[in-house]
Amino acid sequence: MFPGSEIYGGLANSWDYGPLGVELKNNIKAAWWKKFVLQRDDMVGLDAALIMNPKVWENSGHLENFSDPLVECKKCHHRFREDQLQEKKCPDCGGELLPAKQFNLMLKTFLGPVEDENAVVYLRPETAQAIFVDFKNVLQTSRKKLPFGIAQIGKAFRNEITPGNFIFRTREFEQMEIEYFVKPEDWQKAFEMWRQEMWSWMTDILGLKKENIFENDIAPGELAHYSKKTIDFEYKYPFGQKELYGMAYRTDFDLKRHYSEPPYEDADTKEKIYPHVIEPSLGVDRSFLAVLLDAYSEDGDRIILKLKPGLAPYKVAVSCIKKNDEKLVGKAKEIYQNLKKDFPSDFDNRGNIGKFYYSQDEIGTPYCVTVDFQTLEDNTVTIRHRDTASQERVQIEDLKNNISLR
Ligand code: GAP
């Protein structure tokens, strides 16, 4: 990852995903979509416009409530989130703090050529609202029955007072959100089902170690304006145990705010109701951060990124033992081109197998394939496994069968 706008001195806490970063990030999003949309019968997807009618934010309560308490130091004029301060004095200069003001976190812009009040719009602070606003359209086109959910991945923006800790808190980030609609009496069952699904996502798919994850039942006084119950899944980052994901019981708060009539009719009883909602809400960037931290390991002078093979930017890398031998290089390239048809692959032509292995270990490539003189005689290659550094000799035609992405 690179600091955003780096050659211009950067822009506070903006980060760019580089060539390998974008692959890992895309793989995280694809794994989430697969697990929670493609592999389930009770889920459908959505990709809605990011800028919405401002009435959405009025009715959702974000214009009124989506704010943090902001305090300013009388002396140095630095600004802080009051709820994150340990002391009543400025942490930068010890000066006195002015009384807190509520600071709305939504980023504003203007739509169209006239920059007046009527043209004000907001960059969405969560992807969730579009799911509520499109609820009836999705219902009519998908013909789903309760319980069912709608999933969306996309950017969200918040004018955070104190961004920081690398990509932990930024002003522009990505979310993967599910709104799961249930009959009101079924919310607890659904909440428990999604709690289990979150654990399965974090441990089976992302490969995070159980001992690094904690559940935090949010106290009633600290709940978001729409929530009756929230569990935060916290991760043990090097800078402390903090939120990774949130999961909320949003009741029928949002649908009631957007629809004057109940938007769902029970097919059997013909009763019209406002479904209740369970919302597992995940940050893509925080997932990326937790995956990197959890996968990082050292073995002597070897750095190994023990990524789940499904998440690794490259699944396999190919090299040969001599960089100037035309036959060897040609064979290695041929194998690489063939593997690339099925797996994201890398080719290393430096002719230094030790460095080849070390560099692929460091970026988490689960398999390395090496071509040597024996290959030219019997069509076998060495396949090496990242985590154990163990090697075996296999026929080229069997290579693909030896690559497991589980
Ligand atoms: N729709 C509910 C919602 O947005 P949230 O707890 O405010 O709930 C959900 O956000 C998730 O989005 C968080 O658990 C975190 O993973 C991610 N997130 C929120 N604010 C973020 C920020 N400023 N930078 C990076 N990720 C953020």
Coordinates of C-alpha atoms and ligand atoms in Angstrom, one line a residue:
M1 CA 0.0 0.0 0.0
F2 CA 1.1 3.5 -0.7
P3 CA 0.2 6.9 0.9
G4 CA -2.4 8.5 -1.4
S5 CA -1.3 11.4 -3.5
E6 CA 2.3 10.8 -2.2
I7 CA 4.2 13.0 -4.7
Y8 CA 2.1 15.9 -3.6
G9 CA 2.9 15.3 0.0
G10 CA 0.0 13.0 0.5
L11 CA -3.6 13.7 1.8
A12 CA -4.2 13.0 5.4
N13 CA -4.9 9.3 5.9
S14 CA -5.6 8.4 2.4
W15 CA -4.1 5.1 1.2
D16 CA -3.8 3.5 -2.2
Y17 CA -3.7 -0.3 -2.8
G18 CA -0.8 -1.3 -5.0
P19 CA -0.6 -4.2 -7.5
L20 CA -0.6 -6.9 -4.9
G21 CA -2.8 -5.0 -2.4
V22 CA -5.6 -4.7 -4.9
E23 CA -5.5 -8.5 -5.6
L24 CA -5.7 -9.3 -1.9
K25 CA -8.5 -6.8 -1.5
N26 CA -10.5 -8.1 -4.5
N27 CA -10.0 -11.7 -3.2
I28 CA -11.5 -10.7 0.2
K29 CA -14.5 -9.1 -1.5
A30 CA -15.0 -12.0 -3.9
A31 CA -14.8 -14.6 -1.0
W32 CA -17.4 -12.6 0.9
W33 CA -19.7 -12.4 -2.1
K34 CA -19.3 -16.1 -2.8
K35 CA -20.0 -17.2 0.8
F36 CA -22.9 -14.8 1.5
V37 CA -24.6 -14.3 -1.9
L38 CA -23.7 -17.0 -4.4
Q39 CA -23.7 -19.9 -2.0
R40 CA -26.9 -19.1 -0.2
D41 CA -30.6 -19.4 -1.4
D42 CA -31.8 -16.6 1.0
M43 CA -29.5 -13.8 -0.3
V44 CA -29.4 -11.5 -3.3
G45 CA -27.0 -8.8 -4.3
L46 CA -27.2 -5.1 -5.1
D47 CA -25.0 -2.3 -6.4
A48 CA -26.7 1.0 -5.9
A49 CA -25.7 4.6 -6.6
L50 CA -23.4 6.1 -4.1
I51 CA -24.9 9.5 -4.1
M52 CA -28.5 9.4 -3.1
N53 CA -31.4 11.8 -2.7
P54 CA -30.6 13.9 0.4
K55 CA -34.1 13.0 1.8
V56 CA -32.7 9.5 2.4
W57 CA -30.3 10.9 5.0
E58 CA -33.0 13.1 6.5
N59 CA -35.3 10.1 7.0
S60 CA -32.6 7.6 8.0
G61 CA -31.7 9.9 10.9
H62 CA -28.1 10.5 9.7
L63 CA -28.5 14.2 9.2
E64 CA -29.7 14.5 12.8
N65 CA -27.7 11.8 14.6
F66 CA -24.7 10.7 12.6
S67 CA -22.2 12.8 14.6
D68 CA -19.3 12.6 17.0
P69 CA -18.7 15.0 19.9
L70 CA -15.9 17.3 18.8
V71 CA -13.8 19.3 21.3
E72 CA -11.2 22.0 20.4
C73 CA -8.2 23.1 22.4
K74 CA -8.3 26.8 23.4
K75 CA -4.6 27.1 23.1
C76 CA -3.4 25.0 20.1
H77 CA -6.8 24.7 18.4
H78 CA -6.3 21.0 17.7
R79 CA -9.5 19.1 17.5
F80 CA -10.3 15.7 19.1
R81 CA -13.2 13.3 19.6
E82 CA -14.3 13.8 23.2
D83 CA -15.3 10.2 23.6
Q84 CA -11.7 9.0 22.8
L85 CA -9.9 11.3 25.3
Q86 CA -8.7 9.9 28.6
E87 CA -8.2 13.4 30.2
K88 CA -10.1 16.7 30.1
K89 CA -6.9 18.5 28.9
C90 CA -5.5 18.7 25.4
P91 CA -3.4 15.6 24.7
D92 CA -1.1 17.7 22.4
C93 CA -0.3 20.8 24.6
G94 CA -2.2 20.3 27.9
G95 CA -4.4 23.3 27.1
E96 CA -8.0 23.7 28.2
L97 CA -10.7 22.2 26.0
L98 CA -13.8 24.1 24.8
P99 CA -17.2 22.5 25.4
A100 CA -18.0 19.7 23.0
K101 CA -20.0 20.3 19.8
Q102 CA -21.8 17.6 17.7
F103 CA -19.9 17.3 14.4
N104 CA -21.8 15.6 11.6
L105 CA -19.6 13.0 9.8
M106 CA -21.3 13.0 6.4
L107 CA -19.2 14.5 3.6
K108 CA -21.1 17.1 1.6
T109 CA -20.8 18.0 -2.1
F110 CA -22.9 19.7 -4.8
L111 CA -24.7 18.0 -7.6
G112 CA -24.8 20.0 -10.9
P113 CA -23.4 23.4 -11.8
V114 CA -25.1 25.6 -9.1
E115 CA -23.5 25.4 -5.7
D116 CA -26.5 26.4 -3.6
E117 CA -28.5 24.8 -0.8
N118 CA -30.7 22.9 -3.3
A119 CA -27.7 21.2 -4.9
V120 CA -26.3 19.8 -1.6
V121 CA -25.9 16.0 -1.6
Y122 CA -23.9 13.6 0.6
L123 CA -21.4 10.9 0.0
R124 CA -23.0 7.9 1.6
P125 CA -21.7 7.2 5.2
E126 CA -22.9 3.5 4.9
T127 CA -23.9 1.3 2.0
A128 CA -26.9 0.0 4.0
Q129 CA -29.4 2.8 3.2
A130 CA -29.6 1.9 -0.5
I131 CA -30.7 -1.6 0.5
F132 CA -33.6 -0.2 2.6
V133 CA -34.6 2.3 -0.1
D134 CA -34.5 -0.4 -2.9
F135 CA -36.2 -3.0 -0.7
K136 CA -39.5 -3.1 -2.6
N137 CA -37.8 -3.2 -6.0
V138 CA -35.6 -6.1 -4.9
L139 CA -38.6 -7.9 -3.4
Q140 CA -40.6 -7.6 -6.6
T141 CA -37.8 -8.6 -9.0
S142 CA -36.4 -11.5 -6.8
R143 CA -39.7 -12.8 -5.4
K144 CA -37.9 -13.6 -2.2
K145 CA -39.8 -14.5 1.0
L146 CA -38.8 -13.8 4.6
P147 CA -36.3 -14.5 5.8
F148 CA -34.0 -13.2 3.1
G149 CA -31.2 -10.7 2.8
I150 CA -29.7 -8.2 0.5
A151 CA -25.9 -7.7 0.2
Q152 CA -23.8 -4.9 -1.1
I153 CA -20.2 -4.0 -1.4
G154 CA -19.1 -0.4 -2.0
K155 CA -17.3 2.8 -0.8
A156 CA -18.5 4.8 2.1
F157 CA -17.3 8.2 3.3
R158 CA -17.1 9.7 6.8
N159 CA -15.5 13.0 7.7
E160 CA -13.8 11.3 10.7
I161 CA -12.4 13.7 13.3
T162 CA -9.4 11.5 14.1
P163 CA -8.6 9.1 11.4
G164 CA -5.5 7.0 11.8
N165 CA -3.7 3.7 12.6
F166 CA -2.9 3.1 8.9
I167 CA -6.1 1.9 7.2
F168 CA -8.0 1.2 10.4
R169 CA -9.9 4.5 10.3
T170 CA -9.9 6.5 7.1
R171 CA -12.4 9.0 5.6
E172 CA -12.9 6.9 2.5
F173 CA -13.3 3.2 2.9
E174 CA -15.2 0.2 1.7
Q175 CA -18.0 -1.8 3.3
M176 CA -19.5 -5.2 2.7
E177 CA -23.0 -5.1 4.2
I178 CA -25.9 -7.4 4.6
E179 CA -29.4 -6.4 5.6
Y180 CA -31.2 -9.6 6.6
F181 CA -35.0 -9.2 6.8
V182 CA -37.0 -11.4 9.1
K183 CA -40.5 -11.6 10.7
P184 CA -40.3 -9.5 13.9
E185 CA -40.6 -12.5 16.2
D186 CA -37.6 -14.2 14.5
W187 CA -34.9 -11.7 15.1
Q188 CA -33.1 -13.5 17.9
K189 CA -32.8 -16.7 15.9
A190 CA -31.4 -14.7 12.9
F191 CA -29.1 -12.8 15.1
E192 CA -27.6 -16.0 16.4
M193 CA -27.3 -17.5 12.9
W194 CA -25.4 -14.5 11.7
R195 CA -23.2 -14.4 14.7
Q196 CA -22.1 -18.0 13.8
E197 CA -21.7 -16.9 10.2
M198 CA -19.4 -14.1 11.2
W199 CA -17.2 -16.4 13.1
S200 CA -17.1 -18.8 10.2
W201 CA -16.1 -15.9 7.9
M202 CA -13.4 -14.6 10.1
T203 CA -11.8 -18.0 10.9
D204 CA -12.5 -20.3 8.0
I205 CA -12.4 -17.8 5.1
L206 CA -10.1 -15.1 6.3
G207 CA -8.0 -17.5 8.4
L208 CA -7.9 -15.2 11.5
K209 CA -6.8 -16.9 14.7
K210 CA -9.7 -17.3 17.1
E211 CA -7.6 -16.0 20.0
N212 CA -7.3 -12.6 18.3
I213 CA -11.0 -12.0 18.0
F214 CA -13.4 -10.9 20.8
E215 CA -17.1 -10.2 21.0
N216 CA -18.1 -6.9 22.6
D217 CA -21.8 -6.6 23.5
I218 CA -22.4 -2.8 23.1
A219 CA -23.9 -1.2 26.2
P220 CA -27.5 0.1 25.6
G221 CA -26.4 3.7 26.2
E222 CA -23.7 3.5 23.5
L223 CA -25.9 2.0 20.7
A224 CA -26.2 3.8 17.3
H225 CA -29.5 5.6 16.9
Y226 CA -31.0 2.8 14.8
S227 CA -29.9 -0.2 16.9
K228 CA -31.6 -2.2 19.7
K229 CA -28.6 -4.6 20.1
T230 CA -25.1 -4.6 18.6
I231 CA -22.2 -6.9 18.9
D232 CA -18.8 -5.6 17.8
F233 CA -16.3 -8.2 16.7
E234 CA -13.0 -6.8 17.9
Y235 CA -9.5 -7.7 16.8
K236 CA -6.3 -7.6 18.7
Y237 CA -4.4 -5.0 16.5
P238 CA -0.8 -4.0 17.5
F239 CA -2.4 -0.6 18.6
G240 CA -5.0 -2.3 20.8
Q241 CA -8.1 -4.3 20.8
K242 CA -10.6 -2.5 18.6
E243 CA -13.6 -3.0 16.3
L244 CA -13.2 -5.1 13.3
Y245 CA -16.9 -5.5 12.4
G246 CA -20.3 -4.7 13.8
M247 CA -23.5 -6.6 13.8
A248 CA -26.7 -4.8 14.7
Y249 CA -30.4 -5.6 15.2
R250 CA -31.8 -2.5 13.4
T251 CA -35.5 -3.5 14.1
D252 CA -37.9 -2.0 11.6
F253 CA -36.3 1.4 12.2
D254 CA -35.1 2.1 8.6
L255 CA -38.0 0.5 6.6
K256 CA -40.5 2.5 8.8
R257 CA -38.5 5.7 8.1
H258 CA -38.6 5.2 4.3
Y259 CA -41.9 3.5 3.7
S260 CA -45.3 5.0 4.8
E261 CA -47.0 1.7 4.1
P262 CA -45.6 -1.8 5.3
P263 CA -43.6 -2.9 2.2
Y264 CA -44.0 -6.7 2.7
E265 CA -47.1 -8.9 2.4
D266 CA -47.1 -12.4 3.9
A267 CA -48.0 -14.8 1.0
D268 CA -50.1 -17.0 3.3
T269 CA -51.8 -14.7 5.8
K270 CA -51.8 -11.6 3.4
E271 CA -50.8 -9.6 6.5
K272 CA -48.7 -6.5 5.7
I273 CA -45.7 -6.0 7.8
Y274 CA -42.5 -4.0 8.2
P275 CA -39.8 -6.8 8.4
H276 CA -37.1 -6.5 11.1
V277 CA -33.5 -6.4 10.2
I278 CA -30.2 -8.0 11.3
E279 CA -27.2 -6.2 9.9
P280 CA -23.7 -7.8 9.7
S281 CA -21.6 -4.9 8.6
L282 CA -18.0 -5.4 7.6
G283 CA -15.2 -3.1 6.6
V284 CA -13.1 -4.3 3.6
D285 CA -10.1 -2.3 4.7
R286 CA -10.2 -3.5 8.2
S287 CA -10.5 -7.1 6.9
F288 CA -7.4 -6.5 4.8
L289 CA -5.5 -5.1 7.8
A290 CA -6.5 -8.0 10.1
V291 CA -5.6 -10.6 7.4
L292 CA -2.2 -9.0 6.9
L293 CA -1.4 -8.9 10.6
D294 CA -2.7 -12.4 11.3
A295 CA -0.9 -13.9 8.4
Y296 CA 2.5 -12.3 9.0
S297 CA 5.1 -14.7 10.5
E298 CA 8.8 -15.2 10.6
D299 CA 10.9 -18.3 10.5
G300 CA 14.5 -17.4 11.1
D301 CA 15.3 -14.9 8.4
R302 CA 12.4 -16.0 6.3
I303 CA 9.2 -13.8 6.3
I304 CA 6.1 -15.8 5.5
L305 CA 2.7 -14.4 4.8
K306 CA 0.6 -17.3 5.7
L307 CA -2.5 -16.2 3.7
K308 CA -5.3 -18.6 3.0
P309 CA -4.5 -19.8 -0.5
G310 CA -7.9 -18.4 -1.7
L311 CA -6.9 -14.9 -0.6
A312 CA -3.3 -14.9 -1.9
P313 CA -2.6 -12.5 -4.8
Y314 CA -0.7 -15.2 -6.7
K315 CA -1.6 -18.9 -6.2
V316 CA 1.5 -20.1 -7.9
A317 CA 4.8 -18.8 -9.1
V318 CA 7.2 -20.3 -11.6
S319 CA 11.0 -20.0 -12.1
C320 CA 13.9 -22.0 -13.4
I321 CA 17.4 -22.6 -12.0
K322 CA 19.3 -20.7 -14.7
K323 CA 18.3 -17.3 -16.1
N324 CA 20.2 -17.4 -19.4
D325 CA 19.4 -21.0 -20.5
E326 CA 17.0 -20.6 -23.3
K327 CA 15.6 -24.1 -23.0
L328 CA 14.9 -23.8 -19.3
V329 CA 13.4 -20.4 -19.5
G330 CA 11.3 -21.4 -22.4
K331 CA 10.0 -24.4 -20.6
A332 CA 9.3 -22.4 -17.4
K333 CA 7.4 -19.7 -19.4
E334 CA 5.3 -22.4 -21.1
I335 CA 4.3 -23.9 -17.7
Y336 CA 3.6 -20.4 -16.4
Q337 CA 1.4 -19.5 -19.4
N338 CA -0.5 -22.7 -18.9
L339 CA -1.0 -22.2 -15.2
K340 CA -2.1 -18.6 -15.7
K341 CA -5.2 -19.8 -17.6
D342 CA -6.5 -21.2 -14.3
F343 CA -4.7 -19.5 -11.5
P344 CA -3.3 -16.0 -10.9
S345 CA 0.4 -16.8 -11.4
D346 CA 3.7 -15.0 -11.3
F347 CA 6.9 -15.6 -13.3
D348 CA 10.3 -15.0 -11.8
N349 CA 13.3 -15.0 -14.1
R350 CA 16.1 -14.0 -11.8
G351 CA 17.6 -17.5 -11.8
N352 CA 18.1 -17.5 -8.0
I353 CA 15.9 -20.1 -6.5
G354 CA 16.6 -19.1 -2.9
K355 CA 15.6 -15.5 -3.5
F356 CA 12.6 -16.7 -5.6
Y357 CA 11.3 -18.7 -2.7
Y358 CA 11.9 -16.0 -0.1
S359 CA 10.2 -13.3 -2.2
Q360 CA 7.1 -15.4 -2.9
D361 CA 6.9 -16.5 0.8
E362 CA 6.9 -12.8 1.7
I363 CA 3.8 -12.0 -0.5
G364 CA 2.0 -15.2 0.5
T365 CA 2.2 -17.3 -2.7
P366 CA 1.2 -20.8 -1.5
Y367 CA 3.0 -22.8 -4.3
C368 CA 6.3 -22.3 -6.2
V369 CA 7.2 -24.4 -9.2
T370 CA 10.9 -24.8 -10.3
V371 CA 12.1 -26.0 -13.6
D372 CA 15.5 -27.6 -13.8
F373 CA 17.6 -29.8 -16.2
Q374 CA 15.7 -32.9 -15.1
T375 CA 12.5 -31.2 -16.3
L376 CA 13.8 -31.3 -19.9
E377 CA 14.4 -35.0 -19.6
D378 CA 11.3 -36.3 -17.8
N379 CA 8.7 -33.5 -17.8
T380 CA 8.7 -33.3 -14.0
V381 CA 9.1 -30.1 -11.9
T382 CA 9.6 -29.3 -8.2
I383 CA 6.6 -27.9 -6.4
R384 CA 7.3 -26.3 -3.1
H385 CA 4.8 -25.5 -0.3
R386 CA 5.0 -22.1 1.3
D387 CA 4.3 -22.9 5.0
T388 CA 6.4 -26.0 5.3
A389 CA 9.0 -25.3 2.6
S390 CA 8.5 -29.0 1.7
Q391 CA 9.1 -30.0 -1.9
E392 CA 7.9 -32.8 -4.2
R393 CA 8.6 -33.8 -7.7
V394 CA 5.5 -34.0 -9.9
Q395 CA 4.6 -34.5 -13.6
I396 CA 3.9 -31.2 -15.4
E397 CA 0.6 -32.5 -16.5
D398 CA -0.4 -33.2 -12.8
L399 CA 0.6 -29.7 -11.6
K400 CA -2.9 -28.2 -11.6
N401 CA -4.2 -31.2 -9.5
N402 CA -1.5 -30.4 -6.9
I403 CA -2.7 -26.8 -6.4
S404 CA -5.4 -26.6 -3.7
L405 CA -7.0 -23.3 -2.9
R406 CA -8.6 -24.4 0.3
Ligands
GAP1 N1 -24.3 0.1 8.4 C1 -23.8 0.0 9.7 C2 -22.5 0.7 9.9 O1 -22.0 1.3 9.0 P1 -20.4 0.9 11.5 O2 -20.1 0.1 12.7 O3 -20.4 2.4 11.6 O4 -21.8 0.4 11.0 C3 -19.4 -0.9 9.9 O5 -19.4 0.5 10.3 C4 -18.0 -1.3 9.7 O6 -17.4 -0.4 8.7 C5 -17.0 -1.2 10.9 O7 -17.1 -2.3 11.7 C6 -15.7 -1.1 10.2 O8 -15.3 -2.4 9.8 C7 -16.0 -0.3 8.9 N2 -15.7 1.2 9.2 C8 -16.5 2.1 9.8 N3 -15.9 3.3 9.8 C9 -14.7 3.1 9.2 C10 -13.6 4.0 8.9 N4 -13.6 5.3 9.2 N5 -12.5 3.5 8.2 C11 -12.4 2.2 7.9 N6 -13.4 1.3 8.2 C12 -14.5 1.8 8.8

